[in-house]
XYZ file of C-alpha atoms in Angstrom:
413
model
C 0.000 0.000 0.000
C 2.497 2.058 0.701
C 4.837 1.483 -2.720
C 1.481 2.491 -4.592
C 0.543 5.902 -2.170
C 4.623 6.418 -3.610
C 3.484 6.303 -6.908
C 0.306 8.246 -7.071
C -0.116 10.781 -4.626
C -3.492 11.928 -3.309
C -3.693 15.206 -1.717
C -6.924 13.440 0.090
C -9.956 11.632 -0.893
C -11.828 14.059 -2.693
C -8.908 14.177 -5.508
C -11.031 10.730 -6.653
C -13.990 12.818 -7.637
C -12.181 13.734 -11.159
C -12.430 10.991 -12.546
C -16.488 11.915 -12.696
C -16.512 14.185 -15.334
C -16.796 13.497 -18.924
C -13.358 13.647 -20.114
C -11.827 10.956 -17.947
C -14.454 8.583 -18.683
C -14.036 9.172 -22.406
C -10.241 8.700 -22.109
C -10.363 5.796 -19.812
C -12.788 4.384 -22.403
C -10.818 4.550 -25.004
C -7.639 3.162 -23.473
C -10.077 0.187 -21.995
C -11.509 -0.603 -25.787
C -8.260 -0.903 -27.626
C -6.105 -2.140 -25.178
C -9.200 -4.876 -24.327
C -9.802 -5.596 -27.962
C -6.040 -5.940 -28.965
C -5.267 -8.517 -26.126
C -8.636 -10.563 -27.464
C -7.714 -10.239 -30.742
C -4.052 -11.054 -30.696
C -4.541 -14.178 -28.433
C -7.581 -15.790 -29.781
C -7.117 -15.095 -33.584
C -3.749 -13.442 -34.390
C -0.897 -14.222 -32.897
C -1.547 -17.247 -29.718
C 0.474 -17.045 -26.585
C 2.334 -20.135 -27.206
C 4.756 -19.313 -29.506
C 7.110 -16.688 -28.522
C 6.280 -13.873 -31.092
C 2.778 -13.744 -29.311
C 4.045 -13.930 -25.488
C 6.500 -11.094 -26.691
C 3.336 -9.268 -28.336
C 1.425 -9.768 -25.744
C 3.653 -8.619 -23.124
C 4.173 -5.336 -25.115
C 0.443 -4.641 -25.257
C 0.285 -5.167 -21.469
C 3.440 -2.654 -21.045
C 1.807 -0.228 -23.042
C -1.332 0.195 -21.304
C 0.442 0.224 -17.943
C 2.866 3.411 -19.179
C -0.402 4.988 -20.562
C -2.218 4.459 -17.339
C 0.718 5.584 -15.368
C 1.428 8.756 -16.826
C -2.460 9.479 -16.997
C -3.187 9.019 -13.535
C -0.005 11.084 -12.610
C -0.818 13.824 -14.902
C -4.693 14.282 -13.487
C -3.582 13.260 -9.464
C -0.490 14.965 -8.797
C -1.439 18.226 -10.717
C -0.082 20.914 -12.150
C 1.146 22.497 -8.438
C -0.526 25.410 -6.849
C 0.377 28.929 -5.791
C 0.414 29.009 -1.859
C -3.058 30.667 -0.631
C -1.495 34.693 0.061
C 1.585 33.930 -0.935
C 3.916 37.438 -1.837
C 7.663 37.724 -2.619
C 10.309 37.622 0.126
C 10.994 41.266 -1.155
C 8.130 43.385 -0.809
C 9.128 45.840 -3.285
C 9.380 42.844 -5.891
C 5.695 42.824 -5.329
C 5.409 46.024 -7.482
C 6.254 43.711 -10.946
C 3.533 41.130 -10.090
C -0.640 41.005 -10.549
C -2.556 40.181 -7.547
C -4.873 37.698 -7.653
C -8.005 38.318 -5.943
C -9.522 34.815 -5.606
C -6.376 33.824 -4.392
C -5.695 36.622 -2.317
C -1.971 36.535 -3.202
C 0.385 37.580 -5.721
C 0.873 35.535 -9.175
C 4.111 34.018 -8.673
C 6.169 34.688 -12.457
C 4.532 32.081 -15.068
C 1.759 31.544 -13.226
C -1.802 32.285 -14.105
C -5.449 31.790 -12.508
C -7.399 28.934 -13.393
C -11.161 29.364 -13.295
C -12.106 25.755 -13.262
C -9.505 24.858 -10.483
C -10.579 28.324 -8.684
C -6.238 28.515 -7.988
C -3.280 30.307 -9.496
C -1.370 27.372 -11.225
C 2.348 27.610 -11.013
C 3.476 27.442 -14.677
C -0.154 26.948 -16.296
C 0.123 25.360 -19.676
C -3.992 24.949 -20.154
C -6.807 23.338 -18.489
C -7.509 19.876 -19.611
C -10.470 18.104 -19.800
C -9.689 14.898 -20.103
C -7.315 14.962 -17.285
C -10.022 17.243 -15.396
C -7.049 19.127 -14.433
C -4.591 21.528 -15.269
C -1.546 20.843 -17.003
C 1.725 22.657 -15.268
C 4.553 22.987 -13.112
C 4.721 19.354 -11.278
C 2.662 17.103 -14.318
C 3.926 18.716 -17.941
C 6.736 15.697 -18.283
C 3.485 12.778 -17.117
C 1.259 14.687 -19.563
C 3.482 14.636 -22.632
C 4.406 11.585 -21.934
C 1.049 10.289 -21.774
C 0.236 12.288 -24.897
C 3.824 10.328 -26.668
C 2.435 6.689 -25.095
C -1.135 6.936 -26.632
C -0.673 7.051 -30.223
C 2.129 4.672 -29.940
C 0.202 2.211 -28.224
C -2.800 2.895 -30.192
C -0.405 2.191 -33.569
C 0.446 -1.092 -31.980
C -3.315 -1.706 -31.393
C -4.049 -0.806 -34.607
C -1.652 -3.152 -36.365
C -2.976 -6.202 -34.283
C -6.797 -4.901 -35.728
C -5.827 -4.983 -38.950
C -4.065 -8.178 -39.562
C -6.652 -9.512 -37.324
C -9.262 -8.893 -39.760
C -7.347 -9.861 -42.760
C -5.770 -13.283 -41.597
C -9.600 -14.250 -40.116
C -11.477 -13.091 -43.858
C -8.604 -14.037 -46.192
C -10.618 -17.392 -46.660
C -13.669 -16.560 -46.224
C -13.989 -13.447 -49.046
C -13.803 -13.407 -52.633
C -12.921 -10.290 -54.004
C -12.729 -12.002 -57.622
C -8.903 -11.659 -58.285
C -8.409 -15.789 -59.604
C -5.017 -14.608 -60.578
C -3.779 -13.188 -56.982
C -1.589 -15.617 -55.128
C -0.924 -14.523 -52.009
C 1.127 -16.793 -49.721
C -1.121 -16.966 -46.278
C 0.227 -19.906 -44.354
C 1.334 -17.631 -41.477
C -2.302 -17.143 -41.134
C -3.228 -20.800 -40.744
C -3.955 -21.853 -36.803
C -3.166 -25.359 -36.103
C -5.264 -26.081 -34.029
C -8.135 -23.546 -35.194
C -9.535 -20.705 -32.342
C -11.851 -21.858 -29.438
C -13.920 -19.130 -30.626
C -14.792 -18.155 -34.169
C -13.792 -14.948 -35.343
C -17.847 -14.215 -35.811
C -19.951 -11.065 -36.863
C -19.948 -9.567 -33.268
C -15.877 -10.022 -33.060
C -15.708 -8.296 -36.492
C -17.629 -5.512 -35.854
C -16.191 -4.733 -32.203
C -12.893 -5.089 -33.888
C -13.238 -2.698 -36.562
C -14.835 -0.127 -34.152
C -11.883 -0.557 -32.016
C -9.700 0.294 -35.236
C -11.309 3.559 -35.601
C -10.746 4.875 -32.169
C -7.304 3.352 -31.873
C -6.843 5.390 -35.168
C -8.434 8.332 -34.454
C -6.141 8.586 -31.095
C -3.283 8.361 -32.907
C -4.419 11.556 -35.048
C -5.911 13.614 -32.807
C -3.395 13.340 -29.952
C -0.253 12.676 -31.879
C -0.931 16.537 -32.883
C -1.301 17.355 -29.394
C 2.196 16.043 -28.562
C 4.046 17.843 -31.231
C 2.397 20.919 -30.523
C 3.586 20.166 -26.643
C 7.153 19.358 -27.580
C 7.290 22.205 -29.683
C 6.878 24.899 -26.476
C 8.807 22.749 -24.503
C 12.091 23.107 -26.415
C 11.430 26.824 -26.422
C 10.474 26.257 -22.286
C 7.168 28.103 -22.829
C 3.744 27.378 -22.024
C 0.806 27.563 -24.651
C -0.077 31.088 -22.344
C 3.208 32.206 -23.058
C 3.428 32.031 -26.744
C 0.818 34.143 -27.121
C 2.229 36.551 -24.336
C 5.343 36.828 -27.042
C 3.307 37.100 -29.628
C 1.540 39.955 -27.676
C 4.831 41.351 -27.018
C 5.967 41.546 -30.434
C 2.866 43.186 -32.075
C 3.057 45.869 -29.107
C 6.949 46.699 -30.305
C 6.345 46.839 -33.972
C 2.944 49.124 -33.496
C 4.873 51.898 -31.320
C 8.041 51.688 -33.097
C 10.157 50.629 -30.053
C 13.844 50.692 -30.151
C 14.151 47.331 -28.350
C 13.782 43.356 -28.756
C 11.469 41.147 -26.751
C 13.806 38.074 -25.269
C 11.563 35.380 -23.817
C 13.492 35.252 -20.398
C 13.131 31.250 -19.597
C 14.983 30.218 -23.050
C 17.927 28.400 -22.034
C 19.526 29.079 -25.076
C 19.511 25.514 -26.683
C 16.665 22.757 -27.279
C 18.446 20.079 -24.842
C 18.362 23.023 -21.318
C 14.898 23.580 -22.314
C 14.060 19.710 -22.535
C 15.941 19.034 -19.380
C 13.683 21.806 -17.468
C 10.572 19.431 -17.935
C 12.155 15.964 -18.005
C 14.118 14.775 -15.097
C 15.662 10.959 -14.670
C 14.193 11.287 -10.881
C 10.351 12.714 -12.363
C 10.416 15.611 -10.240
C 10.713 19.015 -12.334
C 13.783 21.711 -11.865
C 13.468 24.628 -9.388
C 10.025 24.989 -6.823
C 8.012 26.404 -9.316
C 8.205 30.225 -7.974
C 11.727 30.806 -8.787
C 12.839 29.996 -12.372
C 16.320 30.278 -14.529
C 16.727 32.477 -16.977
C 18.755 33.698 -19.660
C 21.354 36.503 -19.536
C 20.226 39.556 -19.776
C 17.212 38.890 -18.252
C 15.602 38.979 -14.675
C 12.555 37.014 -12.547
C 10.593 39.367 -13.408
C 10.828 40.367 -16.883
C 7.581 38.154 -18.573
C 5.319 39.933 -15.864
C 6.502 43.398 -16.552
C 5.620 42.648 -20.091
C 2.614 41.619 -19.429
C 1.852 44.497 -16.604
C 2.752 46.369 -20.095
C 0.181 44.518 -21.944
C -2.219 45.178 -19.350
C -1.478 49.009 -19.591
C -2.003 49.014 -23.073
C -5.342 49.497 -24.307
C -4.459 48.333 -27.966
C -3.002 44.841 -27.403
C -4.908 44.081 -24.140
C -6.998 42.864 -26.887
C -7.031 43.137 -30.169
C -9.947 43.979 -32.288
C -10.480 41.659 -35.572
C -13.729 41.260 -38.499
C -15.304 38.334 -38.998
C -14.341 37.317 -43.023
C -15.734 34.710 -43.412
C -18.727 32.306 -41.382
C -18.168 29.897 -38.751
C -21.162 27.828 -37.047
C -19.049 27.162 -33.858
C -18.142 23.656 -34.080
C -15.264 22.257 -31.821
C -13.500 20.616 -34.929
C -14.235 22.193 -38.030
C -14.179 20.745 -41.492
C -14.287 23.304 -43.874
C -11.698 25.494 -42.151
C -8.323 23.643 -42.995
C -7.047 20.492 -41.783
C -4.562 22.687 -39.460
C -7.253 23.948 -38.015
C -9.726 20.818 -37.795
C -6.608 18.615 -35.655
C -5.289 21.823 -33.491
C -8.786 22.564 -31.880
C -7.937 23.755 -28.732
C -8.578 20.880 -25.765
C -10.430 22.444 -23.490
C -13.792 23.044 -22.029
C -14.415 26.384 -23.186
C -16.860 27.048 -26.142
C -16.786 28.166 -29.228
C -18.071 31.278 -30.781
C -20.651 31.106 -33.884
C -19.219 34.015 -36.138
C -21.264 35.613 -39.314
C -19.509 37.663 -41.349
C -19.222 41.461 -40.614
C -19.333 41.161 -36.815
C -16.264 41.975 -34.990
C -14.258 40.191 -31.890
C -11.831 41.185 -29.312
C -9.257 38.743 -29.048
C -7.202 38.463 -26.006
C -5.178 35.442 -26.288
C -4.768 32.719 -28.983
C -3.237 29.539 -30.547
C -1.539 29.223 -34.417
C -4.489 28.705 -35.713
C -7.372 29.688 -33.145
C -7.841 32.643 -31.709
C -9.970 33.115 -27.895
C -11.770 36.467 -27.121
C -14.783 38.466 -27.026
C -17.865 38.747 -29.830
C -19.655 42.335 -28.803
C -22.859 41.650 -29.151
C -23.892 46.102 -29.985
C -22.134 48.241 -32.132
C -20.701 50.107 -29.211
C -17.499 48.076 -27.789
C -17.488 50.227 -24.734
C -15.884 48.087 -21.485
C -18.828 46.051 -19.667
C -21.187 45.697 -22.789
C -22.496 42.044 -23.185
C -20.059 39.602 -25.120
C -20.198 36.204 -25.924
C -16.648 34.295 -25.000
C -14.884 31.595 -26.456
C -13.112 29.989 -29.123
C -12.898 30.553 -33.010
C -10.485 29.842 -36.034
C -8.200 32.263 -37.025
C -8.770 32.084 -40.388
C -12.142 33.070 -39.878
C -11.191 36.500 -39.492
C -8.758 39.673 -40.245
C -6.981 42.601 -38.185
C -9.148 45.754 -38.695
C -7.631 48.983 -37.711
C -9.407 50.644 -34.962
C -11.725 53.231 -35.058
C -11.100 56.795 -35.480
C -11.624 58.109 -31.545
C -9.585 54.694 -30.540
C -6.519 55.323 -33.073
C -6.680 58.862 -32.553
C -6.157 58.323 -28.661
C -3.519 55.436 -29.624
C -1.555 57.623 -31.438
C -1.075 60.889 -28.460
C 0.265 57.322 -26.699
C 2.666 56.251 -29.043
C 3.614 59.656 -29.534
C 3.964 60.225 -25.638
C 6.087 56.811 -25.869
């Protein structure tokens, strides 16, 4: 009992009730179907336990599902870490770079950010995840991407098993009316035949089976990529966009300076190693970070106190181009966009062409924000939030008043 509290740690009982929620019963599902099917299938009608090849396969499916399972249960126990309820800097003047966090009551530690399904500041929030029904941070980004790695691998493996599966079992039994085709099937042949006969029910559970152990490997082999990919620059998805933020705000005012992400180590192995550890646990405490030269603790959260400040790229205003009916995977927008739909809870916004949106943060190819629902977009007008493609819509330069106001800033600047 004790070697397993080791392994997965419950802050107390209640931690349980996430696994009641939609997403971890979808996921769990899907891990139980293929990794179910693919043991049935592989020992009854593929490849049988008694010859080597299928005690090796066999032991392989089993590994996989326990490394999937593992990291999984990690990811959504152990959780992304926490701010400490009223926590503030050891220097109190330090205080002046950070935003307070009124739920919280306590300061936003640097790369942290409030989460309003977990109600907490998350130390080094990546996103909210709903089929972890957690956030992903600080303590579980390595068990997440790993369990996002192990999936579509294990689903591939799965999916191989399906497939020859199906083809050894109906070789004989369908004629597809090519006399001349000689294929050499004696591989196939089981000696003596299955205890059970690779029926109508079998077929059709094992083709369903294909298509989620296929889909998996689709839809969250682009989630690991696009994981990876801000984990060798040792950013979080919030962060990106923060850069991109930063950027934008430099060009538009003419600046005479250059926006250095502070936490880039400088080369793609230090920026691996931050994440990955050969003992699990993550560098630093998750309040203090490394950073580059040239740069201090604080330098991401002065940028954003910046962005904060600035009225123009607290959000920025864009038209709607082109319609969207608010679908979570769209298939007339791009195949980009249809496998990078954001995972997360939040909605998405129907759009009709000619209405305008306020975005405030944002993905490659989605954007999240505001849809003003009058013509006025005065602060504390109704909106409707959420999620839309980016394609969907265009920069539109602001209106007179707003640009003429802009301007006496930039000019001031």
């Amino acid at each position: 009992m004790g070697t397993f509290c080791s392994v997965i740690k419950f802050e107390n009982l209640q931690e349980l009730k996430r696994l009641c929620h939609w997403g971890p019963i979808i996921a769990l599902g899907v891990i139980a179907i293929c990794s179910t099917m693919a043991m049935i299938d592989s020992v009854l009608w593929y490849w049988p336990l008694h010859t080597t090849g299928g005690s090796v396969n066999f032991i392989m499916l089993i590994n996989w599902t326990v490394m999937i399972l593992y990291n999984y249960f990690n990811a959504m126990f152990i959780g992304p870490g926490f701010v400490p309820l009223g926590w503030k800097p050891e220097n109190s003047q330090d205080s002046m770079y950070l935003q307070y966090c009124q739920v919280c009551q306590a300061y936003k530690a640097p790369r942290s950010h409030h989460c309003r399904k977990c109600n907490r500041c998350v130390l080094k929030m990546d996103h909210h995840c709903p089929w972890i029904n957690n956030c992903c941070g600080y303590q579980n980004h390595a068990s997440f991407t790993l369990f996002l790695l192990l999936a579509p691998l294990g689903c591939i493996h799965a999916a191989f098993i399906f497939v020859m599966t199906m083809y050894t079992q109906l070789y004989n039994r369908l004629s597809f009316g090519w006399n001349t085709v000689k294929i050499d099937m004696s591989a196939a042949r089981r000696d003596p035949l299955p205890i059970i006969p690779f029926g109508l029910a079998a077929f059709a559970a094992t083709l369903f089976a294909l298509g989620l152990a296929l889909g998996t490997t689709i839809a969250v082999g682009m989630l690991f990529f696009i994981q990876i990919k801000i984990i060798l620059r040792n950013q979080t998805s919030i962060e990106s966009w923060i850069e991109e933020k930063a950027k934008d705000r430099i060009q538009y005012y003419q600046l005479d300076e250059v926006f250095v992400f502070p936490y880039d180590m400088g080369s793609r192995w230090k920026n691996f190693k931050q994440v990955f550890t050969w003992s699990g646990v993550p560098e630093g405490d998750g309040l203090e970070w490394p950073v580059r030269e040239g740069c201090h603790q604080y330098s991401l959260t002065i940028e954003q106190l910046k962005q904060k400040a600035d009225k123009r790229v607290r959000s920025v205003r864009y038209k709607v181009i082109e319609d969207y009916s608010g679908a979570c995977c769209p298939l007339n927008k791009g195949i980009k966009t249809f496998f990078t739909s954001p995972c997360t809870e939040e909605p998405r916004i129907p759009l009709q062409k000619g209405e305008f949106i306020l975005a405030t943060r944002g993905l490659r190819y989605w954007l999240y924000g505001d849809k003003i629902l009058d013509d006025s977009f005065i602060e504390g007008v109704s909106r409707i939030r959420g999620w839309f493609p980016r394609n969907c819509v265009e920069k539109c330069p602001c209106d007179a008043e707003t640009e003429q106001a802009l301007e006496g800033e930039k000019k001031n600047r």
